[in-house]
mmCIF file of C-alpha atoms in Angstrom:
data_model
loop_
_atom_site.group_PDB
_atom_site.id
_atom_site.type_symbol
_atom_site.label_atom_id
_atom_site.label_comp_id
_atom_site.label_asym_id
_atom_site.label_seq_id
_atom_site.Cartn_x
_atom_site.Cartn_y
_atom_site.Cartn_z
ATOM 1 C CA MET Y 278 30.332 147.257 68.191
ATOM 2 C CA THR Y 279 31.059 151.150 69.373
ATOM 3 C CA GLU Y 280 33.904 153.170 69.014
ATOM 4 C CA ARG Y 281 34.862 152.786 72.542
ATOM 5 C CA ARG Y 282 34.780 149.021 72.232
ATOM 6 C CA VAL Y 283 36.915 148.781 69.374
ATOM 7 C CA GLN Y 284 39.303 151.147 71.138
ATOM 8 C CA GLN Y 285 39.195 148.855 74.216
ATOM 9 C CA LEU Y 286 40.200 146.033 71.651
ATOM 10 C CA ILE Y 287 43.030 148.207 70.341
ATOM 11 C CA ALA Y 288 44.352 149.064 73.807
ATOM 12 C CA LYS Y 289 44.226 145.592 74.877
ATOM 13 C CA ALA Y 290 46.138 144.448 71.666
ATOM 14 C CA LEU Y 291 48.757 147.410 72.155
ATOM 15 C CA THR Y 292 49.197 146.082 75.900
ATOM 16 C CA SER Y 293 49.705 142.784 75.136
ATOM 17 C CA ALA Y 294 52.550 142.926 72.348
ATOM 18 C CA ASN Y 295 55.956 142.447 73.458
ATOM 19 C CA VAL Y 296 57.622 145.351 70.600
ATOM 20 C CA ASP Y 297 60.898 145.808 69.453
ATOM 21 C CA ARG Y 298 61.381 149.310 68.923
ATOM 22 C CA ALA Y 299 63.577 148.516 66.104
ATOM 23 C CA LYS Y 300 61.264 146.255 63.813
ATOM 24 C CA TYR Y 301 58.112 146.493 62.148
ATOM 25 C CA TYR Y 302 54.374 145.626 63.066
ATOM 26 C CA HIS Y 303 51.108 145.519 62.268
ATOM 27 C CA MET Y 304 47.597 145.672 63.747
ATOM 28 C CA CYS Y 305 45.647 142.748 62.332
ATOM 29 C CA TRP Y 306 43.135 140.340 63.202
ATOM 30 C CA TRP Y 307 44.832 136.880 63.766
ATOM 31 C CA GLU Y 308 43.278 133.403 65.089
ATOM 32 C CA GLY Y 309 39.943 135.326 66.234
ATOM 33 C CA ARG Y 310 41.140 138.431 68.003
ATOM 34 C CA LEU Y 311 42.867 141.716 67.231
ATOM 35 C CA ARG Y 312 46.330 141.528 67.976
ATOM 36 C CA CYS Y 313 49.748 143.651 67.373
ATOM 37 C CA LEU Y 314 52.083 141.414 65.609
ATOM 38 C CA HIS Y 315 55.571 141.346 63.733
ATOM 39 C CA VAL Y 316 55.150 142.005 60.262
ATOM 40 C CA HIS Y 317 56.403 138.344 59.498
ATOM 41 C CA HIS Y 318 54.788 136.551 61.582
ATOM 42 C CA THR Y 319 52.824 134.471 58.901
ATOM 43 C CA LYS Y 320 52.999 134.310 55.250
ATOM 44 C CA ASP Y 321 49.320 133.778 55.119
ATOM 45 C CA VAL Y 322 47.050 136.785 53.872
ATOM 46 C CA HIS Y 323 44.899 138.093 56.561
ATOM 47 C CA PRO Y 324 43.195 141.493 57.807
ATOM 48 C CA VAL Y 325 45.750 144.199 58.299
ATOM 49 C CA PHE Y 326 44.564 147.391 59.528
ATOM 50 C CA PHE Y 327 47.912 149.498 60.449
ATOM 51 C CA ALA Y 328 51.602 148.846 59.981
ATOM 52 C CA ALA Y 329 54.582 150.900 61.705
ATOM 53 C CA PRO Y 330 57.966 150.679 63.298
ATOM 54 C CA GLY Y 331 57.799 149.293 66.661
ATOM 55 C CA GLU Y 332 58.712 152.648 68.269
ATOM 56 C CA VAL Y 333 55.215 153.922 66.990
ATOM 57 C CA PHE Y 334 53.520 151.115 68.942
ATOM 58 C CA ALA Y 335 55.673 151.317 71.804
ATOM 59 C CA GLU Y 336 54.378 154.763 72.396
ATOM 60 C CA THR Y 337 51.185 156.231 72.742
ATOM 61 C CA LEU Y 338 49.487 156.344 69.346
ATOM 62 C CA ASN Y 339 48.297 159.938 68.290
ATOM 63 C CA PRO Y 340 44.680 160.773 67.786
ATOM 64 C CA HIS Y 341 45.091 160.316 64.091
ATOM 65 C CA GLN Y 342 46.163 156.634 64.334
ATOM 66 C CA TRP Y 343 43.634 155.920 66.800
ATOM 67 C CA GLN Y 344 40.847 157.272 64.770
ATOM 68 C CA LEU Y 345 42.217 155.488 61.736
ATOM 69 C CA LEU Y 346 42.391 152.171 63.249
ATOM 70 C CA THR Y 347 39.044 152.390 64.982
ATOM 71 C CA ASP Y 348 37.572 153.448 61.407
ATOM 72 C CA ARG Y 349 38.960 150.870 59.568
ATOM 73 C CA ILE Y 350 38.278 148.094 62.176
ATOM 74 C CA MET Y 351 34.460 149.226 62.191
ATOM 75 C CA ALA Y 352 34.478 149.072 58.365
ATOM 76 C CA PHE Y 353 35.817 145.883 58.202
ATOM 77 C CA ARG Y 354 33.228 144.535 60.682
ATOM 78 C CA ARG Y 355 30.264 146.436 58.814
ATOM 79 C CA SER Y 356 31.606 144.952 55.341
ATOM 80 C CA HIS Y 357 31.607 141.251 56.527
ATOM 81 C CA ASN Y 358 28.114 141.847 58.311
ATOM 82 C CA LEU Y 359 29.483 140.375 61.467
ATOM 83 C CA ALA Y 360 28.014 140.450 65.024
ATOM 84 C CA PRO Y 361 30.896 141.660 67.393
ATOM 85 C CA ASN Y 362 30.703 138.125 69.194
ATOM 86 C CA ARG Y 363 31.020 136.199 65.938
ATOM 87 C CA TRP Y 364 33.773 138.678 64.014
ATOM 88 C CA ARG Y 365 36.200 136.364 62.330
ATOM 89 C CA PRO Y 366 38.480 137.171 59.608
ATOM 90 C CA PRO Y 367 37.352 135.978 56.347
ATOM 91 C CA GLY Y 368 37.851 132.424 54.748
ATOM 92 C CA ALA Y 369 41.461 132.095 53.677
ATOM 93 C CA LEU Y 370 41.736 133.498 50.303
ATOM 94 C CA ARG Y 371 44.083 131.601 47.815
ATOM 95 C CA GLY Y 372 45.627 132.769 44.675
ATOM 96 C CA ARG Y 373 45.895 135.831 42.845
ATOM 97 C CA GLY Y 374 42.598 137.084 44.198
ATOM 98 C CA ALA Y 375 44.361 137.358 47.714
ATOM 99 C CA SER Y 376 47.076 139.361 46.627
ATOM 100 C CA ARG Y 377 44.852 141.632 44.648
ATOM 101 C CA GLN Y 378 43.362 142.793 48.015
ATOM 102 C CA ARG Y 379 46.456 144.485 49.701
ATOM 103 C CA PRO Y 380 49.930 145.298 48.090
ATOM 104 C CA ARG Y 381 53.116 144.185 49.432
ATOM 105 C CA VAL Y 382 55.871 146.502 50.567
ATOM 106 C CA THR Y 383 59.682 145.713 51.406
ATOM 107 C CA GLY Y 384 60.533 146.967 54.693
ATOM 108 C CA PHE Y 385 63.464 148.599 53.142
ATOM 109 C CA ASP Y 386 61.060 150.293 50.596
ATOM 110 C CA ALA Y 387 58.870 151.385 53.253
ATOM 111 C CA GLN Y 388 61.196 153.050 55.214
ATOM 112 C CA ARG Y 389 62.641 155.277 52.216
ATOM 113 C CA LEU Y 390 59.443 155.914 51.297
ATOM 114 C CA ARG Y 391 57.967 157.184 54.253
ATOM 115 C CA ARG Y 392 60.919 159.795 54.414
ATOM 116 C CA LEU Y 393 58.985 161.292 51.226
ATOM 117 C CA LEU Y 394 56.164 161.950 53.705
ATOM 118 C CA SER Y 395 57.611 164.532 56.062
ATOM 119 C CA GLY Y 396 60.110 165.683 53.358
ATOM 120 C CA ASN Y 397 57.740 167.779 51.245
ATOM 121 C CA PRO Y 398 56.193 170.410 53.584
ATOM 122 C CA ARG Y 399 55.658 172.608 50.752
ATOM 123 C CA ALA Y 400 54.739 170.214 47.787
ATOM 124 C CA PRO Y 401 52.362 171.025 45.073
ATOM 125 C CA LEU Y 402 48.768 170.391 45.398
ATOM 126 C CA ALA Y 403 49.144 167.490 42.888
ATOM 127 C CA THR Y 404 52.045 166.019 44.780
ATOM 128 C CA ARG Y 405 50.349 166.432 48.171
ATOM 129 C CA ALA Y 406 47.225 164.395 46.912
ATOM 130 C CA CYS Y 407 50.112 161.756 45.692
ATOM 131 C CA LEU Y 408 51.687 161.693 49.184
ATOM 132 C CA ASP Y 409 48.475 161.353 50.937
ATOM 133 C CA ARG Y 410 47.656 158.438 48.843
ATOM 134 C CA LEU Y 411 51.398 156.881 49.280
ATOM 135 C CA GLU Y 412 50.571 157.418 53.076
ATOM 136 C CA HIS Y 413 47.543 155.250 52.950
ATOM 137 C CA LEU Y 414 49.088 152.679 50.704
ATOM 138 C CA LEU Y 415 51.761 152.262 53.447
ATOM 139 C CA GLU Y 416 49.421 152.016 56.305
ATOM 140 C CA THR Y 417 47.176 149.392 54.487
ATOM 141 C CA ALA Y 418 50.250 147.338 52.701
ATOM 142 C CA ASP Y 419 51.531 144.298 54.155
ATOM 143 C CA THR Y 420 55.352 144.801 54.963
ATOM 144 C CA VAL Y 421 57.593 141.940 54.315
ATOM 145 C CA ALA Y 422 61.484 141.342 54.547
ATOM 146 C CA PRO Y 423 63.053 142.069 51.184
ATOM 147 C CA GLU Y 424 64.201 138.540 50.999
ATOM 148 C CA GLU Y 425 60.768 137.188 51.284
ATOM 149 C CA ILE Y 426 58.882 139.418 48.673
ATOM 150 C CA PRO Y 427 57.750 137.522 45.976
ATOM 151 C CA ARG Y 428 59.643 137.539 42.788
ATOM 152 C CA ASP Y 429 56.055 138.909 40.658
ATOM 153 C CA VAL Y 430 55.799 141.687 43.389
ATOM 154 C CA VAL Y 431 56.581 145.226 41.710
ATOM 155 C CA THR Y 432 58.963 146.900 44.209
ATOM 156 C CA MET Y 433 60.943 150.166 43.826
ATOM 157 C CA ASN Y 434 63.631 150.239 40.891
ATOM 158 C CA SER Y 435 61.860 147.313 39.198
ATOM 159 C CA ARG Y 436 61.088 147.378 35.511
ATOM 160 C CA VAL Y 437 57.718 146.622 34.824
ATOM 161 C CA HIS Y 438 56.032 145.641 31.349
ATOM 162 C CA LEU Y 439 52.543 147.334 31.036
ATOM 163 C CA LYS Y 440 49.660 146.697 28.610
ATOM 164 C CA ASP Y 441 46.801 148.782 27.910
ATOM 165 C CA ARG Y 442 43.610 146.900 27.362
ATOM 166 C CA ASN Y 443 42.465 149.886 24.895
ATOM 167 C CA HIS Y 444 45.396 149.389 22.914
ATOM 168 C CA GLU Y 445 46.190 145.809 22.573
ATOM 169 C CA ASP Y 446 49.018 146.202 20.632
ATOM 170 C CA ALA Y 447 50.942 148.800 22.413
ATOM 171 C CA GLN Y 448 53.181 147.255 25.492
ATOM 172 C CA ARG Y 449 54.687 150.395 27.807
ATOM 173 C CA SER Y 450 58.037 149.576 29.765
ATOM 174 C CA ILE Y 451 59.104 151.491 32.889
ATOM 175 C CA SER Y 452 61.204 151.702 35.912
ATOM 176 C CA LEU Y 453 59.483 152.399 39.220
ATOM 177 C CA VAL Y 454 61.473 154.889 40.958
ATOM 178 C CA PHE Y 455 62.263 157.924 43.613
ATOM 179 C CA PRO Y 456 61.340 161.198 42.526
ATOM 180 C CA ALA Y 457 64.817 162.327 42.567
ATOM 181 C CA ASP Y 458 65.716 159.590 39.899
ATOM 182 C CA ALA Y 459 62.441 160.043 37.778
ATOM 183 C CA ALA Y 460 63.155 161.077 34.060
ATOM 184 C CA ILE Y 461 60.785 160.396 31.215
ATOM 185 C CA ASP Y 462 63.061 159.734 28.403
ATOM 186 C CA ALA Y 463 61.861 159.767 24.795
ATOM 187 C CA GLY Y 464 62.508 155.778 24.401
ATOM 188 C CA PRO Y 465 59.841 153.572 25.885
ATOM 189 C CA GLU Y 466 62.424 151.198 26.981
ATOM 190 C CA THR Y 467 64.191 153.565 29.089
ATOM 191 C CA ALA Y 468 61.054 155.576 30.760
ATOM 192 C CA LYS Y 469 61.955 155.928 34.421
ATOM 193 C CA VAL Y 470 58.697 157.042 36.398
ATOM 194 C CA SER Y 471 58.483 158.403 39.910
ATOM 195 C CA VAL Y 472 56.262 156.358 42.493
ATOM 196 C CA LEU Y 473 54.777 160.005 43.354
ATOM 197 C CA THR Y 474 52.769 159.583 40.380
ATOM 198 C CA PRO Y 475 49.119 157.767 39.836
ATOM 199 C CA ILE Y 476 50.542 154.972 37.620
ATOM 200 C CA GLY Y 477 53.530 154.813 39.973
ATOM 201 C CA LEU Y 478 51.689 154.430 43.248
ATOM 202 C CA ALA Y 479 48.760 152.036 41.008
ATOM 203 C CA ILE Y 480 51.545 149.605 40.312
ATOM 204 C CA LEU Y 481 53.746 149.668 43.793
ATOM 205 C CA GLY Y 482 53.062 146.078 45.673
ATOM 206 C CA ARG Y 483 50.948 144.726 42.763
ATOM 207 C CA ARG Y 484 51.625 141.374 40.942
ATOM 208 C CA VAL Y 485 51.922 140.397 37.394
ATOM 209 C CA GLY Y 486 48.727 139.727 36.076
ATOM 210 C CA ASP Y 487 46.878 142.307 38.300
ATOM 211 C CA ARG Y 488 44.821 145.218 36.762
ATOM 212 C CA VAL Y 489 45.542 148.616 38.062
ATOM 213 C CA GLU Y 490 43.683 152.274 36.813
ATOM 214 C CA GLY Y 491 40.848 149.997 35.578
ATOM 215 C CA ARG Y 492 42.693 149.409 32.068
ATOM 216 C CA ILE Y 493 46.333 148.767 32.683
ATOM 217 C CA ARG Y 494 47.459 145.421 33.268
ATOM 218 C CA ILE Y 495 51.171 144.717 34.807
ATOM 219 C CA GLN Y 496 52.138 142.331 31.897
ATOM 220 C CA ASP Y 497 55.892 141.304 32.945
ATOM 221 C CA LEU Y 498 58.344 142.080 35.613
ATOM 222 C CA PRO Y 499 61.675 141.544 33.804
ATOM 223 C CA TYR Y 500 63.841 143.034 36.599
ATOM 224 C CA GLN Y 501 63.109 143.269 40.564
ATOM 225 C CA PRO Y 502 65.902 144.276 42.796
ATOM 226 C CA GLU Y 503 65.137 141.562 45.212
ATOM 227 C CA ALA Y 504 64.917 138.871 42.887
ATOM 228 C CA ALA Y 505 68.234 139.639 41.583
ATOM 229 C CA GLY Y 506 69.534 139.867 44.733
ATOM 230 C CA HIS Y 507 69.975 143.507 44.715
ATOM 231 C CA PHE Y 508 68.834 144.405 48.159
ATOM 232 C CA ASP Y 509 70.462 147.787 48.504
ATOM 233 C CA LEU Y 510 68.631 149.564 45.540
#
């Protein structure tokens, strides 16, 4: 499958979509073909290549977005060794193995996090690297309504218990917050960690039981705003 053929598939999916500019959509492989669908069209895990507000899909994609979609679709096909005429989504995944493949982010969190991407034009190099990683995370994550996020997924302003595999007796408790709210306090029980840090980006959208950064395990989620009915945090 050539880049030109992939871009033809993308164009067809876009022209076939009935997009509402005020809602969120993603480009995915669903029921045997590439489609642009509302992010809530299913709760099943499936290949998603790009997600954005409807207004992005309603307008012409910019060159970066075209190339990003093309590269991801071609990489997906190659990774599964599938011929163009037999390209199908992988077998339905079950359990934690499926959720570990792609993080989940609420639409409310995604909207606020995207503002960070355009609000730091002169950010230091280290922060810029985190912003690039955040952008990639938002583009690849499954975006869901706050009311539909599973109770064991780390969302913004969640309190998380982490355990280091190299120090089994040590457990760290952090709150995942926006940069303006971050303050690393002396007491580990009250530490607030910015999402624009390696550990913050590693745990966002992940589930209890997942291992991140190679050795850190998400041990527990004693507080998640959505589970507590706090949808404005």
